[in-house]
Amino acid sequence: MSETHIHDVIIIGSGPAGYTAGIYTGRANLKPLILAGMLEPGGELMKTTAVENYPGFPEGIDGPDLMENFQAQAERFGAEILFEDATKLDLEGPVKKVTATDGEIYLARSVIISTGSAHRKLGLPNEEALSGRGLSYCATCDGSFFEDQEVAVVGGGDSAVEEALFLTKFATTVHLIVRGDKLRASKIMADRVLAHGRVRVRYESEIAAIASCAMANGAGEAVVGIKTVDRSGNIDHVPVSGVFIAIGNDPRTSLVAGQLELDRFSGCIKVMGRSSQTSQRGVFAAGDVIDPMYRQAITAAASGCVAAQDVEHYLAESAPAHLEAASA
Ligand code: NAP
């Protein structure tokens, strides 16, 4: 089923970039339609606890509260929010088509892609099977299951350090498995984790295997330990019941594959200079999906603002879609 109404702009994604683009295009009276996603509206910050570095909140603010504010602000300026996923995009021509999980095809003169990024996987053979059975990508979501137990966190960046610190609220010991010889996290976070009595950092180590055994209730296997190997080849078996993987993210670009140019190295959507203009006219991109480097809530929000302004200029300069379509 296809809507006949042609929106000025459809925004795909509801992290800081998507909602900020919604606030700005809403204030520009473009009545943005935001496809916020079915399962994880609000993006990565929904899985975070205190956000201490978002300006304007000197005492910090919980990630989900911050995203609720973003959403409310976008709605205040007339953004229509649908909690659906986009499943297919047709980005060519003056009228873009966005197919959503509700079965509708939404039409728009411009599209902002702000689909964020997805958790990187370790690539171990039983990773998928153990997910939700002791293996997790989100301490905020699953940490409380590990009260008085030992857990491991993999990674040495801000995400891993944040996960490790959060898990100290529950776990007796948190083993932080870092493949490099130092933490890559920001100094303030690194210092906090290194000073924490319940975190044990294992440098130059990787998880070679995750041990599991059958659960008593017959619901498959659950994590019972990890086998680590260090740079000298020393092997250790650590009895943990939880493994949290925080080794970074990859941009979510499957929806635009073959339609937009991607960066060869990072896989991010390519944009022109400091703008949000992609390789396709009328299609703009913002947030983590274009950013291999900074990936902060504030930089994502700023790039959502850039995309909104680029859309405004594009719409002002291009003929209304029905006229362009007729002359095409
Ligand atoms: P990241 O900075 O890219 O760090 C990824 C970590 O995982 C690195 O230590 C990396 O090791 C390790 N790693 C990657 N692949 C691995 C593998 N296969 N096996 C073992 N280890 C592996 O990712 P991030 O921590 O998710 O952070 C991403 C961005 O978000 C950063 O800019 C960060 O500052 C930001 N962030 C900020 C906050 C905050 O300010 N509160 C919170 C979270 C994230 P190598 O160093 O050896 O590559």
CSV table of C-alpha atoms and ligand atoms in Angstrom, one decimal:
chain,number,residue,atom,x,y,z
A,1,MET,CA,0.0,0.0,0.0
A,2,SER,CA,1.4,3.4,-0.9
A,3,GLU,CA,0.5,6.7,0.7
A,4,THR,CA,-0.3,9.4,-1.9
A,5,HIS,CA,0.9,12.2,0.4
A,6,ILE,CA,4.5,13.3,-0.4
A,7,HIS,CA,6.3,14.3,2.8
A,8,ASP,CA,8.9,17.0,2.7
A,9,VAL,CA,11.3,14.9,4.7
A,10,ILE,CA,11.4,11.4,6.2
A,11,ILE,CA,14.0,10.8,8.9
A,12,ILE,CA,15.1,7.2,9.5
A,13,GLY,CA,16.4,6.6,13.0
A,14,SER,CA,15.7,8.1,16.4
A,15,GLY,CA,19.1,8.6,18.1
A,16,PRO,CA,20.4,12.0,18.9
A,17,ALA,CA,21.0,12.7,15.1
A,18,GLY,CA,17.5,11.6,14.0
A,19,TYR,CA,15.6,13.5,16.8
A,20,THR,CA,17.7,16.6,16.4
A,21,ALA,CA,17.0,16.6,12.6
A,22,GLY,CA,13.3,16.2,13.7
A,23,ILE,CA,13.5,19.2,16.0
A,24,TYR,CA,15.1,21.5,13.3
A,25,THR,CA,13.0,20.3,10.4
A,26,GLY,CA,9.9,20.6,12.7
A,27,ARG,CA,10.8,24.2,13.6
A,28,ALA,CA,11.2,24.9,9.9
A,29,ASN,CA,7.6,23.7,9.4
A,30,LEU,CA,8.6,20.8,7.3
A,31,LYS,CA,6.4,18.4,9.3
A,32,PRO,CA,9.0,15.6,9.4
A,33,LEU,CA,8.0,12.0,9.6
A,34,ILE,CA,10.4,10.0,11.8
A,35,LEU,CA,10.6,6.3,11.4
A,36,ALA,CA,11.9,5.7,15.0
A,37,GLY,CA,12.3,1.9,14.8
A,38,MET,CA,10.3,-0.9,16.3
A,39,LEU,CA,12.6,-2.5,18.7
A,40,GLU,CA,15.2,0.1,19.8
A,41,PRO,CA,13.7,3.6,19.4
A,42,GLY,CA,16.0,6.2,20.9
A,43,GLY,CA,19.2,4.4,19.8
A,44,GLU,CA,22.3,3.5,21.8
A,45,LEU,CA,21.6,6.0,24.7
A,46,MET,CA,18.6,4.0,25.7
A,47,LYS,CA,21.1,1.4,27.0
A,48,THR,CA,23.2,3.8,28.9
A,49,THR,CA,22.9,4.9,32.5
A,50,ALA,CA,24.3,8.4,33.4
A,51,VAL,CA,25.4,10.6,30.5
A,52,GLU,CA,27.8,13.0,32.2
A,53,ASN,CA,29.2,14.8,29.1
A,54,TYR,CA,26.1,16.1,27.4
A,55,PRO,CA,26.2,19.8,27.8
A,56,GLY,CA,23.4,21.4,29.7
A,57,PHE,CA,23.1,18.7,32.4
A,58,PRO,CA,25.8,19.5,35.0
A,59,GLU,CA,24.6,16.7,37.2
A,60,GLY,CA,24.4,14.2,34.3
A,61,ILE,CA,21.2,12.7,32.9
A,62,ASP,CA,20.2,9.1,32.3
A,63,GLY,CA,20.4,8.1,28.7
A,64,PRO,CA,16.7,7.1,28.4
A,65,ASP,CA,15.6,10.3,30.0
A,66,LEU,CA,17.7,12.3,27.6
A,67,MET,CA,16.2,10.5,24.6
A,68,GLU,CA,12.7,11.0,26.0
A,69,ASN,CA,13.5,14.8,26.1
A,70,PHE,CA,14.8,14.7,22.5
A,71,GLN,CA,11.6,12.9,21.4
A,72,ALA,CA,9.3,15.3,23.2
A,73,GLN,CA,11.1,18.3,21.8
A,74,ALA,CA,10.8,16.9,18.2
A,75,GLU,CA,7.0,16.2,18.8
A,76,ARG,CA,6.6,19.7,20.2
A,77,PHE,CA,7.5,21.1,16.8
A,78,GLY,CA,5.3,18.9,14.8
A,79,ALA,CA,7.4,15.8,14.1
A,80,GLU,CA,5.3,12.7,13.4
A,81,ILE,CA,6.9,9.7,15.0
A,82,LEU,CA,6.2,6.1,13.8
A,83,PHE,CA,7.6,3.3,15.8
A,84,GLU,CA,8.3,1.2,12.7
A,85,ASP,CA,11.4,0.1,10.9
A,86,ALA,CA,12.2,1.1,7.3
A,87,THR,CA,12.6,-2.2,5.4
A,88,LYS,CA,13.4,-0.9,1.9
A,89,LEU,CA,14.4,2.4,0.4
A,90,ASP,CA,14.1,3.6,-3.2
A,91,LEU,CA,16.3,6.7,-3.2
A,92,GLU,CA,16.5,7.6,-6.9
A,93,GLY,CA,14.5,10.4,-8.5
A,94,PRO,CA,12.8,13.4,-6.9
A,95,VAL,CA,10.3,11.3,-4.9
A,96,LYS,CA,11.9,8.9,-2.5
A,97,LYS,CA,10.0,5.7,-1.4
A,98,VAL,CA,10.4,4.3,2.1
A,99,THR,CA,8.8,1.0,2.8
A,100,ALA,CA,8.1,0.4,6.5
A,101,THR,CA,7.2,-2.6,8.7
A,102,ASP,CA,3.6,-1.5,8.8
A,103,GLY,CA,3.4,-2.4,5.1
A,104,GLU,CA,3.1,1.3,3.9
A,105,ILE,CA,5.3,2.9,1.3
A,106,TYR,CA,5.9,6.5,2.5
A,107,LEU,CA,6.9,9.1,-0.1
A,108,ALA,CA,9.2,12.1,0.5
A,109,ARG,CA,11.0,14.8,-1.3
A,110,SER,CA,14.0,14.2,0.9
A,111,VAL,CA,15.3,11.6,3.3
A,112,ILE,CA,17.7,11.8,6.2
A,113,ILE,CA,19.5,8.5,7.1
A,114,SER,CA,20.4,8.4,10.7
A,115,THR,CA,20.4,4.7,11.3
A,116,GLY,CA,23.4,4.7,13.7
A,117,SER,CA,25.6,1.7,14.2
A,118,ALA,CA,25.4,-1.9,15.4
A,119,HIS,CA,27.4,-3.8,18.0
A,120,ARG,CA,30.5,-5.6,16.7
A,121,LYS,CA,30.6,-9.3,17.3
A,122,LEU,CA,33.6,-11.3,18.5
A,123,GLY,CA,33.0,-14.0,15.9
A,124,LEU,CA,33.2,-17.0,18.2
A,125,PRO,CA,31.2,-20.0,17.0
A,126,ASN,CA,28.8,-20.1,20.0
A,127,GLU,CA,28.4,-16.3,20.3
A,128,GLU,CA,24.9,-16.3,18.7
A,129,ALA,CA,23.6,-19.3,20.7
A,130,LEU,CA,24.8,-17.9,24.0
A,131,SER,CA,23.4,-14.4,23.4
A,132,GLY,CA,20.8,-13.8,26.2
A,133,ARG,CA,22.2,-16.9,28.0
A,134,GLY,CA,25.1,-15.2,29.8
A,135,LEU,CA,26.4,-13.4,26.8
A,136,SER,CA,25.3,-9.8,26.3
A,137,TYR,CA,26.1,-6.6,24.5
A,138,CYS,CA,24.4,-4.3,27.1
A,139,ALA,CA,25.3,-4.2,30.7
A,140,THR,CA,22.6,-1.7,31.5
A,141,CYS,CA,20.0,-4.2,30.1
A,142,ASP,CA,21.4,-7.4,31.6
A,143,GLY,CA,23.8,-6.4,34.4
A,144,SER,CA,21.4,-7.1,37.3
A,145,PHE,CA,21.2,-10.8,36.4
A,146,PHE,CA,24.8,-11.1,37.6
A,147,GLU,CA,24.4,-10.2,41.3
A,148,ASP,CA,27.3,-11.7,43.3
A,149,GLN,CA,28.8,-13.4,40.3
A,150,GLU,CA,32.0,-13.0,38.3
A,151,VAL,CA,31.7,-11.5,34.8
A,152,ALA,CA,34.0,-10.5,31.9
A,153,VAL,CA,33.9,-7.5,29.7
A,154,VAL,CA,35.7,-7.5,26.4
A,155,GLY,CA,37.1,-4.2,25.0
A,156,GLY,CA,39.3,-1.3,26.0
A,157,GLY,CA,37.4,1.7,24.8
A,158,ASP,CA,34.9,4.0,26.5
A,159,SER,CA,32.0,1.5,26.0
A,160,ALA,CA,33.9,-1.4,27.7
A,161,VAL,CA,35.1,0.7,30.6
A,162,GLU,CA,31.6,2.1,31.1
A,163,GLU,CA,30.1,-1.4,31.0
A,164,ALA,CA,32.7,-2.6,33.5
A,165,LEU,CA,32.1,0.2,35.9
A,166,PHE,CA,28.3,-0.4,35.7
A,167,LEU,CA,28.7,-4.1,36.4
A,168,THR,CA,30.7,-3.5,39.6
A,169,LYS,CA,27.2,-2.6,41.1
A,170,PHE,CA,26.3,-6.3,40.9
A,171,ALA,CA,29.3,-8.5,40.2
A,172,THR,CA,31.9,-9.6,42.7
A,173,THR,CA,34.7,-9.3,40.1
A,174,VAL,CA,34.7,-7.8,36.6
A,175,HIS,CA,37.5,-9.1,34.4
A,176,LEU,CA,38.2,-6.5,31.7
A,177,ILE,CA,39.8,-8.3,28.7
A,178,VAL,CA,41.8,-5.8,26.7
A,179,ARG,CA,43.6,-7.0,23.6
A,180,GLY,CA,46.0,-4.0,23.5
A,181,ASP,CA,48.6,-3.0,26.1
A,182,LYS,CA,46.6,0.0,27.3
A,183,LEU,CA,43.1,1.2,27.5
A,184,ARG,CA,41.8,3.3,24.7
A,185,ALA,CA,39.1,4.9,26.8
A,186,SER,CA,39.1,8.6,27.8
A,187,LYS,CA,41.4,9.3,30.7
A,188,ILE,CA,38.7,10.1,33.3
A,189,MET,CA,37.0,6.8,32.6
A,190,ALA,CA,40.2,4.8,32.4
A,191,ASP,CA,41.4,6.2,35.7
A,192,ARG,CA,38.1,5.3,37.3
A,193,VAL,CA,38.1,1.7,36.2
A,194,LEU,CA,41.8,1.2,37.0
A,195,ALA,CA,41.2,2.5,40.6
A,196,HIS,CA,38.2,0.3,41.1
A,197,GLY,CA,38.9,-2.6,43.5
A,198,ARG,CA,36.5,-5.0,41.8
A,199,VAL,CA,37.8,-4.6,38.2
A,200,ARG,CA,40.7,-6.8,37.1
A,201,VAL,CA,42.2,-5.6,33.8
A,202,ARG,CA,43.9,-8.3,31.7
A,203,TYR,CA,45.9,-6.6,29.0
A,204,GLU,CA,47.1,-8.2,25.7
A,205,SER,CA,44.5,-10.9,26.2
A,206,GLU,CA,41.7,-12.2,24.0
A,207,ILE,CA,38.9,-14.6,24.5
A,208,ALA,CA,39.7,-17.8,22.6
A,209,ALA,CA,36.5,-19.6,23.7
A,210,ILE,CA,33.4,-19.3,25.8
A,211,ALA,CA,32.6,-22.4,27.9
A,212,SER,CA,29.0,-23.3,28.4
A,213,CYS,CA,27.0,-26.0,30.0
A,214,ALA,CA,23.4,-27.1,29.8
A,215,MET,CA,20.9,-25.2,32.0
A,216,ALA,CA,19.0,-27.1,34.6
A,217,ASN,CA,15.6,-26.0,33.1
A,218,GLY,CA,16.5,-27.6,29.8
A,219,ALA,CA,16.5,-24.2,28.0
A,220,GLY,CA,19.8,-24.8,26.2
A,221,GLU,CA,23.4,-23.8,27.2
A,222,ALA,CA,24.6,-21.0,29.4
A,223,VAL,CA,27.9,-19.3,29.9
A,224,VAL,CA,30.1,-20.9,32.6
A,225,GLY,CA,33.5,-19.5,31.8
A,226,ILE,CA,36.0,-18.1,29.3
A,227,LYS,CA,39.3,-19.3,28.0
A,228,THR,CA,41.7,-16.4,27.5
A,229,VAL,CA,45.0,-16.4,25.7
A,230,ASP,CA,47.6,-13.6,26.1
A,231,ARG,CA,50.2,-12.4,23.6
A,232,SER,CA,52.8,-14.9,24.9
A,233,GLY,CA,50.4,-17.7,24.3
A,234,ASN,CA,49.5,-18.3,28.0
A,235,ILE,CA,46.1,-19.8,28.4
A,236,ASP,CA,43.8,-19.1,31.4
A,237,HIS,CA,40.4,-20.4,32.3
A,238,VAL,CA,38.2,-17.9,34.1
A,239,PRO,CA,35.0,-19.0,35.7
A,240,VAL,CA,32.5,-16.3,34.8
A,241,SER,CA,28.7,-16.5,34.3
A,242,GLY,CA,28.5,-13.4,32.2
A,243,VAL,CA,30.4,-12.1,29.2
A,244,PHE,CA,29.7,-8.6,28.0
A,245,ILE,CA,31.1,-7.6,24.6
A,246,ALA,CA,31.9,-4.0,24.0
A,247,ILE,CA,34.3,-3.9,21.1
A,248,GLY,CA,32.8,-1.1,19.1
A,249,ASN,CA,30.2,-0.6,16.5
A,250,ASP,CA,29.8,-0.8,12.7
A,251,PRO,CA,27.6,1.7,10.8
A,252,ARG,CA,24.1,0.4,9.9
A,253,THR,CA,24.1,0.8,6.1
A,254,SER,CA,22.3,-2.4,4.9
A,255,LEU,CA,19.3,-0.3,3.9
A,256,VAL,CA,21.3,1.9,1.5
A,257,ALA,CA,23.6,-0.7,0.1
A,258,GLY,CA,24.1,-0.2,-3.6
A,259,GLN,CA,22.3,3.1,-3.5
A,260,LEU,CA,24.7,5.4,-1.7
A,261,GLU,CA,28.4,5.6,-1.8
A,262,LEU,CA,30.1,4.2,1.3
A,263,ASP,CA,33.6,4.9,2.7
A,264,ARG,CA,35.9,2.1,1.6
A,265,PHE,CA,37.6,1.8,5.0
A,266,SER,CA,35.0,2.6,7.7
A,267,GLY,CA,31.9,1.5,5.8
A,268,CYS,CA,30.2,4.8,6.8
A,269,ILE,CA,28.0,6.6,4.4
A,270,LYS,CA,30.1,9.2,2.4
A,271,VAL,CA,29.0,12.8,2.8
A,272,MET,CA,30.4,15.8,1.0
A,273,GLY,CA,32.8,17.8,3.2
A,274,ARG,CA,31.1,19.2,6.4
A,275,SER,CA,27.7,18.8,4.9
A,276,SER,CA,25.3,15.8,5.2
A,277,GLN,CA,24.8,15.5,1.4
A,278,THR,CA,25.3,11.9,0.2
A,279,SER,CA,26.0,10.6,-3.3
A,280,GLN,CA,22.2,10.8,-4.1
A,281,ARG,CA,20.4,14.1,-4.6
A,282,GLY,CA,17.8,14.7,-1.9
A,283,VAL,CA,19.3,12.1,0.5
A,284,PHE,CA,21.2,13.3,3.5
A,285,ALA,CA,22.9,11.3,6.3
A,286,ALA,CA,23.8,12.2,9.9
A,287,GLY,CA,25.1,10.7,13.2
A,288,ASP,CA,27.1,7.5,13.7
A,289,VAL,CA,26.3,6.2,10.3
A,290,ILE,CA,28.6,8.8,8.8
A,291,ASP,CA,31.1,9.1,11.7
A,292,PRO,CA,33.9,6.6,12.2
A,293,MET,CA,35.7,8.9,14.6
A,294,TYR,CA,33.9,11.0,17.2
A,295,ARG,CA,30.6,9.1,17.8
A,296,GLN,CA,29.4,11.2,20.8
A,297,ALA,CA,25.8,12.0,21.5
A,298,ILE,CA,26.7,15.7,21.0
A,299,THR,CA,28.4,15.2,17.7
A,300,ALA,CA,25.5,13.0,16.4
A,301,ALA,CA,23.0,15.7,17.5
A,302,ALA,CA,25.1,18.4,15.8
A,303,SER,CA,25.2,16.4,12.6
A,304,GLY,CA,21.4,16.0,12.8
A,305,CYS,CA,21.2,19.8,12.9
A,306,VAL,CA,23.4,20.0,9.8
A,307,ALA,CA,21.3,17.5,7.9
A,308,ALA,CA,18.1,19.4,8.8
A,309,GLN,CA,19.5,22.6,7.4
A,310,ASP,CA,20.8,20.9,4.3
A,311,VAL,CA,17.3,19.5,3.7
A,312,GLU,CA,15.8,23.0,4.2
A,313,HIS,CA,18.1,24.5,1.5
A,314,TYR,CA,17.6,21.5,-0.8
A,315,LEU,CA,13.8,21.8,-0.6
A,316,ALA,CA,13.9,25.6,-1.1
A,317,GLU,CA,16.1,25.2,-4.2
A,318,SER,CA,14.4,22.2,-5.9
A,319,ALA,CA,11.0,22.3,-7.5
A,320,PRO,CA,8.1,20.7,-5.7
A,321,ALA,CA,8.2,16.9,-6.2
A,322,HIS,CA,5.1,16.6,-8.4
A,323,LEU,CA,6.5,19.2,-10.9
A,324,GLU,CA,9.9,17.5,-10.9
A,325,ALA,CA,8.3,14.1,-11.4
A,326,ALA,CA,6.2,15.4,-14.2
A,327,SER,CA,9.2,16.9,-16.0
A,328,ALA,CA,11.4,13.9,-15.4
B,1,NAP,P1,36.3,1.9,20.3
B,1,NAP,O1,36.7,3.2,20.9
B,1,NAP,O2,36.4,1.6,18.9
B,1,NAP,O3,37.0,0.7,21.2
B,1,NAP,C1,36.8,-0.6,20.8
B,1,NAP,C2,37.7,-1.5,21.7
B,1,NAP,O4,37.4,-2.8,21.4
B,1,NAP,C3,39.2,-1.2,21.5
B,1,NAP,O5,39.8,-1.4,22.8
B,1,NAP,C4,39.6,-2.4,20.6
B,1,NAP,O6,40.9,-2.8,20.7
B,1,NAP,C5,38.7,-3.5,21.1
B,1,NAP,N1,38.3,-4.5,20.0
B,1,NAP,C6,37.9,-4.3,18.8
B,1,NAP,N2,37.7,-5.5,18.1
B,1,NAP,C7,38.1,-6.4,19.0
B,1,NAP,C8,38.1,-7.8,19.0
B,1,NAP,N3,37.7,-8.5,17.9
B,1,NAP,N4,38.5,-8.5,20.1
B,1,NAP,C9,38.9,-7.8,21.2
B,1,NAP,N5,38.9,-6.5,21.3
B,1,NAP,C10,38.5,-5.8,20.2
B,1,NAP,O7,34.7,1.6,20.6
B,1,NAP,P2,33.8,2.1,21.8
B,1,NAP,O8,34.4,1.9,23.1
B,1,NAP,O9,32.4,1.5,21.5
B,1,NAP,O10,33.7,3.7,21.6
B,1,NAP,C11,33.2,4.2,20.3
B,1,NAP,C12,33.1,5.7,20.4
B,1,NAP,O11,32.1,6.0,21.3
B,1,NAP,C13,34.4,6.4,21.0
B,1,NAP,O12,34.6,7.6,20.3
B,1,NAP,C14,34.0,6.6,22.4
B,1,NAP,O13,34.7,7.7,23.0
B,1,NAP,C15,32.5,6.9,22.3
B,1,NAP,N6,31.9,6.5,23.6
B,1,NAP,C16,31.8,7.5,24.5
B,1,NAP,C17,31.2,7.3,25.7
B,1,NAP,C18,31.2,8.4,26.8
B,1,NAP,O14,31.7,9.5,26.5
B,1,NAP,N7,30.5,8.3,27.9
B,1,NAP,C19,30.7,6.0,26.1
B,1,NAP,C20,30.8,5.0,25.1
B,1,NAP,C21,31.4,5.3,23.9
B,1,NAP,P3,42.1,-2.1,19.9
B,1,NAP,O15,42.3,-0.8,20.7
B,1,NAP,O16,43.2,-3.1,20.0
B,1,NAP,O17,41.6,-1.9,18.5
